[in-house]
PDB file of C-alpha atoms in Angstrom:
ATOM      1  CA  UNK A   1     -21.268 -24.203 -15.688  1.00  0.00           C
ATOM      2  CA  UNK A   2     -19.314 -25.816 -18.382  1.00  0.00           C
ATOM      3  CA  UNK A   3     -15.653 -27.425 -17.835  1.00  0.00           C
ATOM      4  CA  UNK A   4     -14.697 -25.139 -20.000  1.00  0.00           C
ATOM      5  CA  UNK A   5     -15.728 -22.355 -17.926  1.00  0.00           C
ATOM      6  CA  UNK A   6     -14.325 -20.963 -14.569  1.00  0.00           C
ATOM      7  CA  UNK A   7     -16.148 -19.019 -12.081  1.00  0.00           C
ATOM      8  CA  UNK A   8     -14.842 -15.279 -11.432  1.00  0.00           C
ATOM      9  CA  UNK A   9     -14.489 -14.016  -7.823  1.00  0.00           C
ATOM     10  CA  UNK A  10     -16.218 -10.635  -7.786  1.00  0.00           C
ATOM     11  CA  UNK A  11     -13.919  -7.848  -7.162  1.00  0.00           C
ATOM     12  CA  UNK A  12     -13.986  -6.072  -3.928  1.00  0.00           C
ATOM     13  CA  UNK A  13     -15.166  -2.857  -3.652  1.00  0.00           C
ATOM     14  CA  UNK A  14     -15.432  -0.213  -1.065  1.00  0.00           C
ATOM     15  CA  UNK A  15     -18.842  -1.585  -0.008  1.00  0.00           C
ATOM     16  CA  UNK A  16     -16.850  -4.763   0.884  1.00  0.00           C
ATOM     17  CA  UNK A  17     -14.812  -3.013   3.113  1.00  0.00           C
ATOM     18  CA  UNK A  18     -17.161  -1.174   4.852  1.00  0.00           C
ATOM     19  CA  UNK A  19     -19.225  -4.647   5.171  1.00  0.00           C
ATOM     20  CA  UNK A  20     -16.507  -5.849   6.672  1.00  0.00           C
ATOM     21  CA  UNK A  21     -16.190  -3.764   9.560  1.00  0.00           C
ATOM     22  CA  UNK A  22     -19.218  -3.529   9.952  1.00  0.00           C
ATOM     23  CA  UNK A  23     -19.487  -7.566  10.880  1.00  0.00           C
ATOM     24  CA  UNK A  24     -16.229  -7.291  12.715  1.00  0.00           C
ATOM     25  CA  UNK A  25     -14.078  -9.123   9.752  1.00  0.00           C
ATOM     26  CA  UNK A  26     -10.410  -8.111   9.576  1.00  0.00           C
ATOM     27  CA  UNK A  27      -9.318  -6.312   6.141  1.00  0.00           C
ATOM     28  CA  UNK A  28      -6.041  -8.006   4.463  1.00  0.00           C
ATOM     29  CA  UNK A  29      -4.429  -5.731   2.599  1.00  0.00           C
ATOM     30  CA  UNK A  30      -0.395  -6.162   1.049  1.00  0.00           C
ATOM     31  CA  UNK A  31       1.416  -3.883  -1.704  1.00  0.00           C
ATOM     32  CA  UNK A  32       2.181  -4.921  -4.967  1.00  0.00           C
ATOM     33  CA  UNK A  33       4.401  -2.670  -7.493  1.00  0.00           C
ATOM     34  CA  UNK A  34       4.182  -5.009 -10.900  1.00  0.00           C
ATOM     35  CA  UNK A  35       2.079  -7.147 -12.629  1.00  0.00           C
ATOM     36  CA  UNK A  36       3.576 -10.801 -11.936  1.00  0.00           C
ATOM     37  CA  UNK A  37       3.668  -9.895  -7.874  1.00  0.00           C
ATOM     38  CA  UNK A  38       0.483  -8.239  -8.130  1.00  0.00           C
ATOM     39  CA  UNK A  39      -1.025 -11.532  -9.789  1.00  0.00           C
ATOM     40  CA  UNK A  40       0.225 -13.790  -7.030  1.00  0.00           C
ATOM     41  CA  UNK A  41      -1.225 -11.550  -4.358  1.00  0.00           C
ATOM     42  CA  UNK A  42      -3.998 -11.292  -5.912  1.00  0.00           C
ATOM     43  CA  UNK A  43      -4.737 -14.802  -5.997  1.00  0.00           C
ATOM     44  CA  UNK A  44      -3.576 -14.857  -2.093  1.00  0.00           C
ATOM     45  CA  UNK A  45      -6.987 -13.751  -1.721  1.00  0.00           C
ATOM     46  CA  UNK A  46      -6.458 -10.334  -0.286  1.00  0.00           C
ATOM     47  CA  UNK A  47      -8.813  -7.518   0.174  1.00  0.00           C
ATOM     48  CA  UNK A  48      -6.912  -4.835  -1.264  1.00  0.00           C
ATOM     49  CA  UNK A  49      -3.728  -4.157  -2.817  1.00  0.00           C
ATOM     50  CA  UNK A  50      -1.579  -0.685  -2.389  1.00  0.00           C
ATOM     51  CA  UNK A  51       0.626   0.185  -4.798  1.00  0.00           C
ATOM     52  CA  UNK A  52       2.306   2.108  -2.533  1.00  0.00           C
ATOM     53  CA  UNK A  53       5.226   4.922  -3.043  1.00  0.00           C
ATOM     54  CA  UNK A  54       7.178   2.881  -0.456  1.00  0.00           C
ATOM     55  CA  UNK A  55       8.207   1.309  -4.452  1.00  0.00           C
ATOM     56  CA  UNK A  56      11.057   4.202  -4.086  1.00  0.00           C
ATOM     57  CA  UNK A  57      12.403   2.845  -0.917  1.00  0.00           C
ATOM     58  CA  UNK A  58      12.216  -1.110  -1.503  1.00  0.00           C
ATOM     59  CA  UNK A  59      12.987  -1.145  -5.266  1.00  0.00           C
ATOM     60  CA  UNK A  60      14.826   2.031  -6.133  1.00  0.00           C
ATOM     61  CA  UNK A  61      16.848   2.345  -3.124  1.00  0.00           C
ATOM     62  CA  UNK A  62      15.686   6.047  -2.569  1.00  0.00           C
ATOM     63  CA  UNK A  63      15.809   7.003   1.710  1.00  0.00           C
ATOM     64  CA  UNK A  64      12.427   8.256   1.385  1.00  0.00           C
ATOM     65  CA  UNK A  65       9.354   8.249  -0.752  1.00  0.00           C
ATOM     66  CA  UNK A  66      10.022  11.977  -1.281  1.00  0.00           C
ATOM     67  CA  UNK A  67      11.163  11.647  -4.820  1.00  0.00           C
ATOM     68  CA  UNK A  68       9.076   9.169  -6.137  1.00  0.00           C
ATOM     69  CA  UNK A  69       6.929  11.029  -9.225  1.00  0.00           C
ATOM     70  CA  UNK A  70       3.531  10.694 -10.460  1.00  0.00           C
ATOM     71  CA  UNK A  71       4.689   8.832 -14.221  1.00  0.00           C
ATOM     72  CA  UNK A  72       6.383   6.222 -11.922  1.00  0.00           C
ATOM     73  CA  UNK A  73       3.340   5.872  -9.899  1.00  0.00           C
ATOM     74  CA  UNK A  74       1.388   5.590 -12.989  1.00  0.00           C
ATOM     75  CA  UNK A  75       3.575   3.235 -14.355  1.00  0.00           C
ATOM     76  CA  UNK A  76       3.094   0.581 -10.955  1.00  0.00           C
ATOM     77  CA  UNK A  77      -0.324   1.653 -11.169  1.00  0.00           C
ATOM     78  CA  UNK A  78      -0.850   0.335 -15.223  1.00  0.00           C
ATOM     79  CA  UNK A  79       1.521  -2.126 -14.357  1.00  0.00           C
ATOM     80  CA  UNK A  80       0.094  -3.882 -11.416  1.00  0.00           C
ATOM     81  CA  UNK A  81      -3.631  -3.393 -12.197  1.00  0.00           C
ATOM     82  CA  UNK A  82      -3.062  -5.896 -15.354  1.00  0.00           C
ATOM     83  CA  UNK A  83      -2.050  -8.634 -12.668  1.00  0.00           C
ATOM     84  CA  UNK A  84      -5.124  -7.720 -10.119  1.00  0.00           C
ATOM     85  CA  UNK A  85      -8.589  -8.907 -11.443  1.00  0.00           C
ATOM     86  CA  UNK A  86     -10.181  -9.531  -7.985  1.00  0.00           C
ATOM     87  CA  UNK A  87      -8.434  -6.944  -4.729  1.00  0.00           C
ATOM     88  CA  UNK A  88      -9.645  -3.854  -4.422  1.00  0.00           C
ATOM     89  CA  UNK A  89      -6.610  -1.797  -6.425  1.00  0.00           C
ATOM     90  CA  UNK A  90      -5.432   1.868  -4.757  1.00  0.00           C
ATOM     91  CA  UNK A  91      -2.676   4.187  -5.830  1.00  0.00           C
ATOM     92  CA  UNK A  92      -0.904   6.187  -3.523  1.00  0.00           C
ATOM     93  CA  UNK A  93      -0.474   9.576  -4.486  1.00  0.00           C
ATOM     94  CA  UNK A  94       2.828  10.967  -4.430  1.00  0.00           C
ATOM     95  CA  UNK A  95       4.294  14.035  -2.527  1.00  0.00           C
ATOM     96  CA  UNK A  96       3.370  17.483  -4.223  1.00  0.00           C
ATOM     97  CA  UNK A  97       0.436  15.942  -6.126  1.00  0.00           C
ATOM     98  CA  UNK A  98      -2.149  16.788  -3.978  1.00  0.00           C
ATOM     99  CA  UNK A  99      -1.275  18.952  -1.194  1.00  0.00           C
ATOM    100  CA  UNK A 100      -0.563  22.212  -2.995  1.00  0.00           C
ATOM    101  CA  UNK A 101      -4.238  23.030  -4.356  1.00  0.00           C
ATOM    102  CA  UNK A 102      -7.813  20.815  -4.800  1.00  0.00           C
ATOM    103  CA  UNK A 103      -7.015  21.868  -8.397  1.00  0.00           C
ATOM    104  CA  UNK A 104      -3.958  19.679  -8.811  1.00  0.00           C
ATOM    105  CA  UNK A 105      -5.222  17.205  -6.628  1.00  0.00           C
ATOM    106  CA  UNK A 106      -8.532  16.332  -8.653  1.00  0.00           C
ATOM    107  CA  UNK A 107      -6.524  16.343 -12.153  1.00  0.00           C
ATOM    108  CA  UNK A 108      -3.593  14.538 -10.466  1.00  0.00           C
ATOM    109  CA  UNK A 109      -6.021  11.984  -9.001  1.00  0.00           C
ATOM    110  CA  UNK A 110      -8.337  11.530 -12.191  1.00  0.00           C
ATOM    111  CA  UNK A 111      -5.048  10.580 -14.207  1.00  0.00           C
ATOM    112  CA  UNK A 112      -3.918   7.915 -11.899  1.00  0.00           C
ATOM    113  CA  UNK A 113      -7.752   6.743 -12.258  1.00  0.00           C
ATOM    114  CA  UNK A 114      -7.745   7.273 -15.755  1.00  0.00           C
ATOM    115  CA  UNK A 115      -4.344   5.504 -16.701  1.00  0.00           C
ATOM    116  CA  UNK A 116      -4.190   2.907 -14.249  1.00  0.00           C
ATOM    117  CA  UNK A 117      -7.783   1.595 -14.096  1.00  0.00           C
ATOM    118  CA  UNK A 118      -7.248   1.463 -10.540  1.00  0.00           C
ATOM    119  CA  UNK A 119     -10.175   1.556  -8.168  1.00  0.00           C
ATOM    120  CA  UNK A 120      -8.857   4.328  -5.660  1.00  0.00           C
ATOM    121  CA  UNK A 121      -5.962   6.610  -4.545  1.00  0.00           C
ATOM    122  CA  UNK A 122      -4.536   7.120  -1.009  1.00  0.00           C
ATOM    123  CA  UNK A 123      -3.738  10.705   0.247  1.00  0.00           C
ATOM    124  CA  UNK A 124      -1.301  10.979   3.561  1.00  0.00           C
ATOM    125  CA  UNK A 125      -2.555  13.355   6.241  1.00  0.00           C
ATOM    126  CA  UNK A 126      -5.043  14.998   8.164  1.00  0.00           C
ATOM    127  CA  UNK A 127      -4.107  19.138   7.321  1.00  0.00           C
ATOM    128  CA  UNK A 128      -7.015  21.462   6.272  1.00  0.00           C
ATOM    129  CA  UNK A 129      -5.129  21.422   2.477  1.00  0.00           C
ATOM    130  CA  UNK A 130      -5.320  17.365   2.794  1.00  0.00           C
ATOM    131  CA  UNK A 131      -8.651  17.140   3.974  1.00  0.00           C
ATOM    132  CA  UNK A 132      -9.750  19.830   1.325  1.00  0.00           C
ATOM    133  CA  UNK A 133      -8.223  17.568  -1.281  1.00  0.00           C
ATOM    134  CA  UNK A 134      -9.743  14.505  -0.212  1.00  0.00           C
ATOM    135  CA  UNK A 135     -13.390  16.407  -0.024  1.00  0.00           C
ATOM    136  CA  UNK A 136     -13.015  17.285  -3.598  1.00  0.00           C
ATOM    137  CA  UNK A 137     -11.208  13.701  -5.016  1.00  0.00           C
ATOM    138  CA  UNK A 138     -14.273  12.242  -3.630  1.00  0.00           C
ATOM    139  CA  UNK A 139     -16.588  14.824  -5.103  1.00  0.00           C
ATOM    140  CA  UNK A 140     -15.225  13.402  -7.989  1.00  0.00           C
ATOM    141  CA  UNK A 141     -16.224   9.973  -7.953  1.00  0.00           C
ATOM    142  CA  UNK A 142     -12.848   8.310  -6.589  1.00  0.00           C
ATOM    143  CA  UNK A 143     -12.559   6.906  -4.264  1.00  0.00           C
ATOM    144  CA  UNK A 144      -9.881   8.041  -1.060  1.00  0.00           C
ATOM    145  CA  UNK A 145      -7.973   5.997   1.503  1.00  0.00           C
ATOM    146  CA  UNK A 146      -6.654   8.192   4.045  1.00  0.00           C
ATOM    147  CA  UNK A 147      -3.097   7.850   5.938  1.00  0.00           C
ATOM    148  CA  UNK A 148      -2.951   8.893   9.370  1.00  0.00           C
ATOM    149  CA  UNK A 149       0.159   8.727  12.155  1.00  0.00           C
ATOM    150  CA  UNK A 150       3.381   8.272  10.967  1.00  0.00           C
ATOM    151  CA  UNK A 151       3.156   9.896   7.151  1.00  0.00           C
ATOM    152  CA  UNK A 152       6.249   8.484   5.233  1.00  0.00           C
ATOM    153  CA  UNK A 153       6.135  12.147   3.299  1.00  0.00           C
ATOM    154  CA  UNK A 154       6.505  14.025   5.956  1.00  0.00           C
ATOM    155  CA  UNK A 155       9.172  12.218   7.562  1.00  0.00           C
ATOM    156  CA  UNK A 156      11.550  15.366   8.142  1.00  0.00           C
ATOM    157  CA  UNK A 157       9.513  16.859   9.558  1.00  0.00           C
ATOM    158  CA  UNK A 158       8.083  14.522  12.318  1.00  0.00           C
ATOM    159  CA  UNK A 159      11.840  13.717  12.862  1.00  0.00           C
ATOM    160  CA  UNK A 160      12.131  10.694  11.670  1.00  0.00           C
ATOM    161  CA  UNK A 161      11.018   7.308  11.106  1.00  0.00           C
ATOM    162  CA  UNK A 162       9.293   7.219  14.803  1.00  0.00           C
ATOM    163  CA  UNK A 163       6.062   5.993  16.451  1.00  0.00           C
ATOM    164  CA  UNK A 164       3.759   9.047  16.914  1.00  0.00           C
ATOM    165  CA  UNK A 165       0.911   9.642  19.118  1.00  0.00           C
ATOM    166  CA  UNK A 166       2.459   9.049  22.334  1.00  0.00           C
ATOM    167  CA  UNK A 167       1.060  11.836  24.135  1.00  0.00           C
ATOM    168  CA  UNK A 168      -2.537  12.596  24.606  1.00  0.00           C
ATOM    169  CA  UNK A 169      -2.290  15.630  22.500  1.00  0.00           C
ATOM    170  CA  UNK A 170      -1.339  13.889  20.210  1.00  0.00           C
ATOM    171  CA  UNK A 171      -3.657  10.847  20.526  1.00  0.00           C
ATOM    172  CA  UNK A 172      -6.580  13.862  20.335  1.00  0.00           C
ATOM    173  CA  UNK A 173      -5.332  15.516  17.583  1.00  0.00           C
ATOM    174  CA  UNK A 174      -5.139  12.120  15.863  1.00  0.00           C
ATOM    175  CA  UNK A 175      -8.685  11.117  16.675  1.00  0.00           C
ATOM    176  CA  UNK A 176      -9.848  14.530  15.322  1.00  0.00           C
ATOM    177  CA  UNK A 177      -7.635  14.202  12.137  1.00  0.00           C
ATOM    178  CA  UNK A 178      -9.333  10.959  11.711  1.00  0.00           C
ATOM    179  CA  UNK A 179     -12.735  12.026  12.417  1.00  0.00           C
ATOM    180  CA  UNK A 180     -12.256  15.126   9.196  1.00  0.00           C
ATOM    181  CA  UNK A 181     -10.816  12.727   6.938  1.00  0.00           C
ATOM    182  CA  UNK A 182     -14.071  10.652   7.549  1.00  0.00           C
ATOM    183  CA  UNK A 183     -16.142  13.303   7.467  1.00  0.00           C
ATOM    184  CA  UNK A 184     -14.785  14.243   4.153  1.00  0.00           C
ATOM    185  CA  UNK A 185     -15.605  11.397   2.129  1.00  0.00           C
ATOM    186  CA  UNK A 186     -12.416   9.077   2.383  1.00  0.00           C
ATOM    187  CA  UNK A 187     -13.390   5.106   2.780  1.00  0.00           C
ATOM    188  CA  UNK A 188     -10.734   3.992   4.648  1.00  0.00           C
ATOM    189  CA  UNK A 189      -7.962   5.186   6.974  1.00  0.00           C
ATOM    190  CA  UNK A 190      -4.032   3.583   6.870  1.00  0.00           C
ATOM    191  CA  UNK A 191      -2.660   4.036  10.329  1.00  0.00           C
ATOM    192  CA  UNK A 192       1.282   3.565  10.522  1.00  0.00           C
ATOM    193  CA  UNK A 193       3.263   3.393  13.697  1.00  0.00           C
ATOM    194  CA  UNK A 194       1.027   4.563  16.404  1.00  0.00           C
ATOM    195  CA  UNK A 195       0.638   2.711  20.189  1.00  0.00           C
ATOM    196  CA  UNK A 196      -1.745   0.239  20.263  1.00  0.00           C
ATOM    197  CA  UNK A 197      -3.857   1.527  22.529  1.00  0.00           C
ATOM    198  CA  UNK A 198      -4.236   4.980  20.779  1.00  0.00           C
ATOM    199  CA  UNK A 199      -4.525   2.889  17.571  1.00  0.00           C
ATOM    200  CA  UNK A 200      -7.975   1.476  18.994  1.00  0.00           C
ATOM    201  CA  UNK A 201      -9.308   4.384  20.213  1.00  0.00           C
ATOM    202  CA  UNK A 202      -8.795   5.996  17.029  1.00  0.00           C
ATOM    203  CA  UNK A 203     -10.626   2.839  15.002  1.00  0.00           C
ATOM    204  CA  UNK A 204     -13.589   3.009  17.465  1.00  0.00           C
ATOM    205  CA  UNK A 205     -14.078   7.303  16.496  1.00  0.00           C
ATOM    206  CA  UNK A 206     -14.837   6.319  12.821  1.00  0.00           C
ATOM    207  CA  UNK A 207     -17.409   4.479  11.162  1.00  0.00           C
ATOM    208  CA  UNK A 208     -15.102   3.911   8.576  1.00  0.00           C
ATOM    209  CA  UNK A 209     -12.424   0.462   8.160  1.00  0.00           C
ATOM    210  CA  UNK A 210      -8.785   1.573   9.371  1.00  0.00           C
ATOM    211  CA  UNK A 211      -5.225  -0.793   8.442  1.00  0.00           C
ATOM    212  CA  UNK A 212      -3.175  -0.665  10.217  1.00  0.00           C
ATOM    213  CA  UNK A 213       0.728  -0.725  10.250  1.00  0.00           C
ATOM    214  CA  UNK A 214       2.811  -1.092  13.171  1.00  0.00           C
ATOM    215  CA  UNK A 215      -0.423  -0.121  14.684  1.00  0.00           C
ATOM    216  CA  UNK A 216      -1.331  -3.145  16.982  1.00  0.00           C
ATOM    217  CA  UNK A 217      -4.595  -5.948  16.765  1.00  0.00           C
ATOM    218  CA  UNK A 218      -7.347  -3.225  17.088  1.00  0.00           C
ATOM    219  CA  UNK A 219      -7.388  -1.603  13.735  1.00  0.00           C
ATOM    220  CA  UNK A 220      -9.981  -3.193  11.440  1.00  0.00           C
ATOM    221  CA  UNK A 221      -7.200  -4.558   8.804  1.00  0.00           C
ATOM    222  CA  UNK A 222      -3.858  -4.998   8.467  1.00  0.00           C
ATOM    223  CA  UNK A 223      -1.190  -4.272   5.564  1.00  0.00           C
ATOM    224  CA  UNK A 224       2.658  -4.741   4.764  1.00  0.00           C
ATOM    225  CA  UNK A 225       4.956  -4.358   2.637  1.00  0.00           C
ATOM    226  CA  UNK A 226       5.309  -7.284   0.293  1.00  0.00           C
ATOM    227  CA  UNK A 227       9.155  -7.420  -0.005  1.00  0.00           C
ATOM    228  CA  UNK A 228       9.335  -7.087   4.040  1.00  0.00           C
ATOM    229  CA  UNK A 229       6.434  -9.682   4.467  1.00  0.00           C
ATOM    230  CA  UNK A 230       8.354 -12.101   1.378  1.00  0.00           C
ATOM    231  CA  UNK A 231      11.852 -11.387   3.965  1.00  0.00           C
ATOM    232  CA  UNK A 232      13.144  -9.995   0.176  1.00  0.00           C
ATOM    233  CA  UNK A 233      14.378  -6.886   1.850  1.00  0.00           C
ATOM    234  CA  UNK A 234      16.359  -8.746   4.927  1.00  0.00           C
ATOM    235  CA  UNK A 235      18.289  -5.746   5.954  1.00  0.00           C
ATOM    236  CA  UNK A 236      14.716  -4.074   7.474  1.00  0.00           C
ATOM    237  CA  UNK A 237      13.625  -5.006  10.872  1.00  0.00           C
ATOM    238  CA  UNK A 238      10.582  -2.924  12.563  1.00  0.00           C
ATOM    239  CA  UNK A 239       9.706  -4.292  15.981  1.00  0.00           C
ATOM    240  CA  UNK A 240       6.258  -4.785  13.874  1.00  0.00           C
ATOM    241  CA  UNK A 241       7.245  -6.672  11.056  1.00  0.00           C
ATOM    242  CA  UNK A 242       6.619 -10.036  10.809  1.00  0.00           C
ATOM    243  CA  UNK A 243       8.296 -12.253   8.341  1.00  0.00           C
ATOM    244  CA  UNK A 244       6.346 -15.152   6.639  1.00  0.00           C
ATOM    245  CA  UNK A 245       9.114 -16.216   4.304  1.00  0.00           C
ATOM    246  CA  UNK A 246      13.000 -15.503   4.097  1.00  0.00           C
ATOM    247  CA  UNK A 247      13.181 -15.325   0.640  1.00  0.00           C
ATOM    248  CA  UNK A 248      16.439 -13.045   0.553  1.00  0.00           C
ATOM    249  CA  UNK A 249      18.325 -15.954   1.474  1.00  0.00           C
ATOM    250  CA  UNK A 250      16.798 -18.687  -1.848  1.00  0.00           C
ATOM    251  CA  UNK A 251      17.486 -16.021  -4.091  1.00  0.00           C
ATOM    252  CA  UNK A 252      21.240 -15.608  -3.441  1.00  0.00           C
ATOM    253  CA  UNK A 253      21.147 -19.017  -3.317  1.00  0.00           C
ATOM    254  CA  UNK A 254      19.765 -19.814  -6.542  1.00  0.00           C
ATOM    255  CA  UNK A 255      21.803 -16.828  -8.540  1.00  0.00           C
ATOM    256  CA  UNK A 256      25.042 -18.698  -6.589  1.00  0.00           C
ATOM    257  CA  UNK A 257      23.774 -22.207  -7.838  1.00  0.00           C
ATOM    258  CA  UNK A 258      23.098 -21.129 -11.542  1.00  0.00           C
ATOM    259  CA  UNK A 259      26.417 -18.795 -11.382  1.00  0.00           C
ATOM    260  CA  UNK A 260      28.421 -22.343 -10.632  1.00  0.00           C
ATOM    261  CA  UNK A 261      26.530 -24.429 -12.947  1.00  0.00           C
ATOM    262  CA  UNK A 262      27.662 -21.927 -15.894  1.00  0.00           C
ATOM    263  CA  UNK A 263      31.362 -21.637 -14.643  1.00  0.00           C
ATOM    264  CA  UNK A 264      31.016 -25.762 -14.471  1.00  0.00           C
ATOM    265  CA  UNK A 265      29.631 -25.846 -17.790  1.00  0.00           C
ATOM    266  CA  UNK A 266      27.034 -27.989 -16.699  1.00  0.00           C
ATOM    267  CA  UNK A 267      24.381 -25.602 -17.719  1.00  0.00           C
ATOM    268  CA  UNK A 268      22.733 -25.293 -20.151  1.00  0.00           C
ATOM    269  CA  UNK A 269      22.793 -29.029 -20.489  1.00  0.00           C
ATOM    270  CA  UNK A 270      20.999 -31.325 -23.519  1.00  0.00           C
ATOM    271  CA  UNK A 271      17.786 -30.931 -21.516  1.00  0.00           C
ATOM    272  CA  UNK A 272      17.774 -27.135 -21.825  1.00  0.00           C
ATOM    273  CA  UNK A 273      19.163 -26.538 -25.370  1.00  0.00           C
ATOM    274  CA  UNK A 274      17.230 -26.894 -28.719  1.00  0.00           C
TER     275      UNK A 274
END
């Protein structure tokens, strides 16, 4: 190879991640909304990057994800895919553009493909409607990540942001859910704020990776949110969240440091002025 020349990592695929599990390595996954973020986790050296609809909650200041749309998912989609060249790129699909027919779901899902260049899509549940979607998403040559446990769009009605699966009804009814979204065709399986312990057994019913998220050590990956991971969004604190920066804090900071430097009239200075 020529100095001129750089080698290209290969970009992940879903035969990565099923490699992975399968030799007992842990999946890294993190979101990433835009293109400049989605570079610089990109070249973190993740597995995968979500583009999740949690966008709505950390950068529109919406309660839920409920009203995020499909343009604006689109739009992180496009947006973020021309910062990722090597993670495995999925979309999540928003609420009402999937669960009403397989219909909506495979033209709903073949845009985000189609506009985003992304390399899958994430559907949230494990209902007969949701599985039925994923089954024919997957028919279509996309790739599906499932979400299982605590399902950000239906957060009215599971009460709440709350840990679910506590009960062994619920810890069957999970393991089932998990088992049809396999059996469907999905790839992968996010689970979000479930017990540990429930969390494992659920990862050791499918052949299939899961990520986990507030979901304990057993899952076969892990995600967060970028802005929670960054400490960008100080005012959120999950018993699971673990902060490797506290970024919040250096960019008050700075904006404070530049606002005073203007005020001073010490900026802009020769150095910065043509």
């Amino acid at each position: 190879m020529s100095s001129g020349e750089r080698s290209v990592a290969k970009p992940v695929t879903v035969r990565d991640f099923h490699s992975k599990k399968e030799r007992g390595e842990k999946l890294v996954l993190c979101t990433a909304y835009d293109a400049l973020f989605g570079r610089l986790v990109d070249e973190s050296g993740v597995d995968g990057i979500l583009v999740g609809d949690s966008v709505g909650m950390v950068h529109a200041g919406f309660s839920s994800t409920l009203p995020v749309t499909l343009d604006q998912m689109i739009y992180h989609g496009a947006a973020a895919r021309r910062g990722v060249t090597r993670a495995m790129l999925i979309i999540d699909m928003p609420f009402l553009t999937y669960q009403v027919s397989v219909d909506d779901a495979l033209r709903n899902c073949g845009r985000v493909m189609q506009e985003t260049l992304a390399q899958g899509v994430k559907l949230e549940g494990g209902t007969d409607e949701v599985v039925a979607a994923i089954r024919g998403v997957t028919r279509l040559g996309v790739p599906v990540m499932g979400h299982l446990g605590f399902t950000p769009q239906s957060v009215h009605a599971l009460g709440g942001f709350r840990v679910q699966g506590r009960t062994s009804d619920d810890a069957a009814r999970l393991i089932d859910e998990a088992r049809r979204v396999e059996d469907a065709g999905a790839f992968a399986i996010v689970l979000e704020l479930l017990p540990a312990d429930v969390a494992a057994e659920v990862s050791g019913a499918v052949a299939i990776p899961t990520i986990g998220i507030g979901a304990g050590a057993s899952c076969d990956g892990q995600v967060l949110v970028l802005p929670d991971l960054l400490g960008l969004n100080d005012r959120f604190n999950p018993k699971f969240l673990k902060r490797y920066a506290s970024l919040a804090g250096d960019v008050r900071a700075a904006v404070q440091r530049f606002a005073e430097d203007v005020r001073a009239g010490r900026y802009p200075d020769g150095d910065h002025s043509f």
